Coordinates of C-alpha atoms and ligand atoms in Angstrom, one line a residue:
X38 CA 219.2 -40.9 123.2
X39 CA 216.6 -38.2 122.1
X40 CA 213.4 -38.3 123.3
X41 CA 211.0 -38.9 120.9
X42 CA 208.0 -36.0 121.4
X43 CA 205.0 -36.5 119.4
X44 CA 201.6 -33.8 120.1
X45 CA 198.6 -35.1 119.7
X46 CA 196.5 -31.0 119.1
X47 CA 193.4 -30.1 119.1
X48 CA 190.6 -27.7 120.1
X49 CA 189.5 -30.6 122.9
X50 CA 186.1 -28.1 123.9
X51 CA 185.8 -31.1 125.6
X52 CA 187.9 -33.6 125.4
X53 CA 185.7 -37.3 124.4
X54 CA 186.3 -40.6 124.9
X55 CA 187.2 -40.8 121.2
X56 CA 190.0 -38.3 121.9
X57 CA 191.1 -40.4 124.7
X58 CA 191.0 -43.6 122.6
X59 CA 193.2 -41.8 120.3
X60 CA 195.6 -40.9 123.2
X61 CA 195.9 -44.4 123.9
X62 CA 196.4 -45.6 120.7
X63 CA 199.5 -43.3 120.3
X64 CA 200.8 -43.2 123.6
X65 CA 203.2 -46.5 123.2
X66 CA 204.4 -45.1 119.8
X67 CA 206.2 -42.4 121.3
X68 CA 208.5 -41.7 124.4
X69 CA 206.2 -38.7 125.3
X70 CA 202.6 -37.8 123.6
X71 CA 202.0 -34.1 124.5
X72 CA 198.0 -33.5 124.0
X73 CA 198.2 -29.5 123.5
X74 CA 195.1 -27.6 123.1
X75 CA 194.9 -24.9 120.6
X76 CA 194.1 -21.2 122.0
X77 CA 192.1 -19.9 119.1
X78 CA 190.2 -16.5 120.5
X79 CA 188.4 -16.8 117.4
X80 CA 186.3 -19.7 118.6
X81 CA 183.8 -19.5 121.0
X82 CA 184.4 -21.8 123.5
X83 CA 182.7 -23.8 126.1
X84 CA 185.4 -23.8 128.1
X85 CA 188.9 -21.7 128.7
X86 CA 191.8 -23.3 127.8
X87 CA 192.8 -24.1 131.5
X88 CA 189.9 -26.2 132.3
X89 CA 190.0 -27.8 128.8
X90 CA 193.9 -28.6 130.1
X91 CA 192.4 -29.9 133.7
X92 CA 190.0 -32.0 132.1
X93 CA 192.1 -33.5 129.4
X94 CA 195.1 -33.9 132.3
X95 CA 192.4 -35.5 134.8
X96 CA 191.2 -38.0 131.4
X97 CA 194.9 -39.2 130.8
X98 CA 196.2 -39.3 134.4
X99 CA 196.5 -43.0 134.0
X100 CA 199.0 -42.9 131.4
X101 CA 202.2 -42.2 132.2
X102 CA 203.7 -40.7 129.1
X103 CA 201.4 -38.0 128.4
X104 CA 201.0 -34.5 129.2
X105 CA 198.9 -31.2 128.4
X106 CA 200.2 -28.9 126.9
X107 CA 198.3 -25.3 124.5
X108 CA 199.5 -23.5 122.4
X109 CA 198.8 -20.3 120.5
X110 CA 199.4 -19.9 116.6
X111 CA 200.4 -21.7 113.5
X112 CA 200.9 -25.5 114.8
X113 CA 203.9 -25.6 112.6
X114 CA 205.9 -23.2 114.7
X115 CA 205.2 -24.6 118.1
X116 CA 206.1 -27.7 116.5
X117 CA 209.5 -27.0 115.5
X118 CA 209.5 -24.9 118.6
X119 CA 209.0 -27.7 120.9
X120 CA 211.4 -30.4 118.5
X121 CA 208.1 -32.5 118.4
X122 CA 208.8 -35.6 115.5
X123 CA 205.6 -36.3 114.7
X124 CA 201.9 -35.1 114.8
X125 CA 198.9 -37.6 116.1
X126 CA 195.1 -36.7 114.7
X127 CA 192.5 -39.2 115.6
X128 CA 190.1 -39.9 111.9
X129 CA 186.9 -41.5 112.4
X130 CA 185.5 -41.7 109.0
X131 CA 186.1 -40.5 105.1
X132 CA 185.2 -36.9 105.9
X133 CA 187.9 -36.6 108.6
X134 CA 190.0 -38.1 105.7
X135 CA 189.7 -35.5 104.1
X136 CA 190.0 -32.3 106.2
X137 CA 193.1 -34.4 107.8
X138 CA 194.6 -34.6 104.8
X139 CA 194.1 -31.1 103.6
X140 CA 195.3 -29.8 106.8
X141 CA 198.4 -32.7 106.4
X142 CA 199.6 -30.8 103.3
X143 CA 199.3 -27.2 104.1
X144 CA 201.5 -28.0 107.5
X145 CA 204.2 -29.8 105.0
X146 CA 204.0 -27.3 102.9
X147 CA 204.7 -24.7 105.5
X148 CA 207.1 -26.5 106.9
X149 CA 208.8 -29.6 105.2
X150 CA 209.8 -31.4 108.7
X151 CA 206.5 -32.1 110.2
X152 CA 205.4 -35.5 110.1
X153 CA 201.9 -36.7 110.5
X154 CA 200.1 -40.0 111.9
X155 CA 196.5 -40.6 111.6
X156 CA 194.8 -42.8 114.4
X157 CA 191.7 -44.1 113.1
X158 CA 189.3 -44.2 116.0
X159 CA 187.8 -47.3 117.3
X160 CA 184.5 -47.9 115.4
X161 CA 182.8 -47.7 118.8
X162 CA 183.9 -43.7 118.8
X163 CA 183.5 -43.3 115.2
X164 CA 180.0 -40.8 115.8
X165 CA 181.1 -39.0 118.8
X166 CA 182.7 -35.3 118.2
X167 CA 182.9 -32.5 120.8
X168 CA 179.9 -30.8 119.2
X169 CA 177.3 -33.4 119.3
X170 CA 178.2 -33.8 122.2
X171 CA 177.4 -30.1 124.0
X172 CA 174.6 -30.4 121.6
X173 CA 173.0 -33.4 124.1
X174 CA 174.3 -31.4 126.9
X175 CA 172.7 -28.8 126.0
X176 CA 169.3 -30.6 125.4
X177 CA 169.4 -32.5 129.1
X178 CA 170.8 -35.8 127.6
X179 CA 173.5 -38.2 129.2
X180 CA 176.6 -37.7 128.2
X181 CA 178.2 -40.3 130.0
X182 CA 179.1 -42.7 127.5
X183 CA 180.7 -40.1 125.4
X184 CA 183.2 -38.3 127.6
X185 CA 184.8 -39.0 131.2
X186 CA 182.7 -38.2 134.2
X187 CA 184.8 -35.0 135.2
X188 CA 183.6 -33.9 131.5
X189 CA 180.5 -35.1 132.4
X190 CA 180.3 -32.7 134.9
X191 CA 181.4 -29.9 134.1
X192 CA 179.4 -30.0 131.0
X193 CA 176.4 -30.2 133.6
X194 CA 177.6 -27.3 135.3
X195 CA 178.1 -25.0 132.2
X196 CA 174.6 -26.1 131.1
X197 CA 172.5 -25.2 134.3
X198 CA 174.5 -21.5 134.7
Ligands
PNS251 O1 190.2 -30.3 117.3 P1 190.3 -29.6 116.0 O2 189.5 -28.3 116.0 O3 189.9 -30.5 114.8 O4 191.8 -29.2 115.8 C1 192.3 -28.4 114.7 C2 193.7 -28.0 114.9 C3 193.9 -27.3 116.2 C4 194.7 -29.1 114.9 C5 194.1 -27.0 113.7 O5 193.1 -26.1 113.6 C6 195.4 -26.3 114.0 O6 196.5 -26.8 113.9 N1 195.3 -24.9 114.2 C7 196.4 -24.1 114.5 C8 196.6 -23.0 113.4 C9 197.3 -23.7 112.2 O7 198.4 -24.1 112.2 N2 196.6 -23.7 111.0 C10 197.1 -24.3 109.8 C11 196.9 -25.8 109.8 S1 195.9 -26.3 108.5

């Protein structure tokens, strides 16, 4: 039997609870959920892709079936690279819709085979993005109900260089 590979991607600078909420939503649906973090040198991250990996791998350690992963490129590639069969995003609210759905058709249109899912958050999560959130880091606020506490952390750290 085939092992049914699904990646969940995503710039993850850092990984939230929402993004973990997402994880476990998806995780049963598949044999394997890969979360992969994209490598965009464009961006100006908080954090390199190998802590973004240690901190997503530390968040889903619990769950059995899911592993980190990045990648560089168009997401269509390392998808057919990798024989993923489906794509997870996480949609909190109409605006998400949206982009999702743009980004949705440009990755079928590049490529007919890729498959999307769309996880709505939990309504709980439905506020919390990775930039708001380095935004209250940034300003001295807890962050604690938002991301895991090795996030929480290291957020401290890259706030009191
Ligand atoms: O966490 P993000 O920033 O919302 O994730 C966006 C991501 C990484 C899924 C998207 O930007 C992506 O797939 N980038 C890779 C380049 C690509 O394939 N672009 C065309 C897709 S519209």
């Amino acid at each position: 039997m085939t092992m049914r590979k699904a990646v969940y991607p995503g710039t993850f600078d850092p990984f939230t609870r929402g993004h973990l909420d997402v994880v476990e939503q998806a995780a049963p649906l598949f044999d394997e959920l890969i979360v992969s973090v994209l490598h965009n040198p464009n961006k100006r991250p908080w954090f390199d892709v190998e802590t973004r990996m240690a901190l997503i791998r530390d968040a889903v350690s619990g769950i059995g079936n899911v592993h980190v992963d990045s990648f560089e490129g168009l997401l269509v590639d390392y998808y057919q690279r990798k024989s993923f069969v489906c794509v997870v995003r996480g949609v909190r609210n109409d605006l998400d819709l949206q982009a999702e759905l743009a980004m949705a058709h440009v990755n079928r249109s590049l490529a007919e085979d890729v498959r999307v899912v769309f996880i709505p958050t939990s309504p709980v999560f439905g506020f919390v993005s990775s930039s708001l959130v380095k935004d209250v880091a940034m300003h001295g606020g807890d962050v604690s109900q938002f991301v895991t506490p090795r996030v929480a952390e290291a957020l401290l750290a890259h706030v009191s260089r």
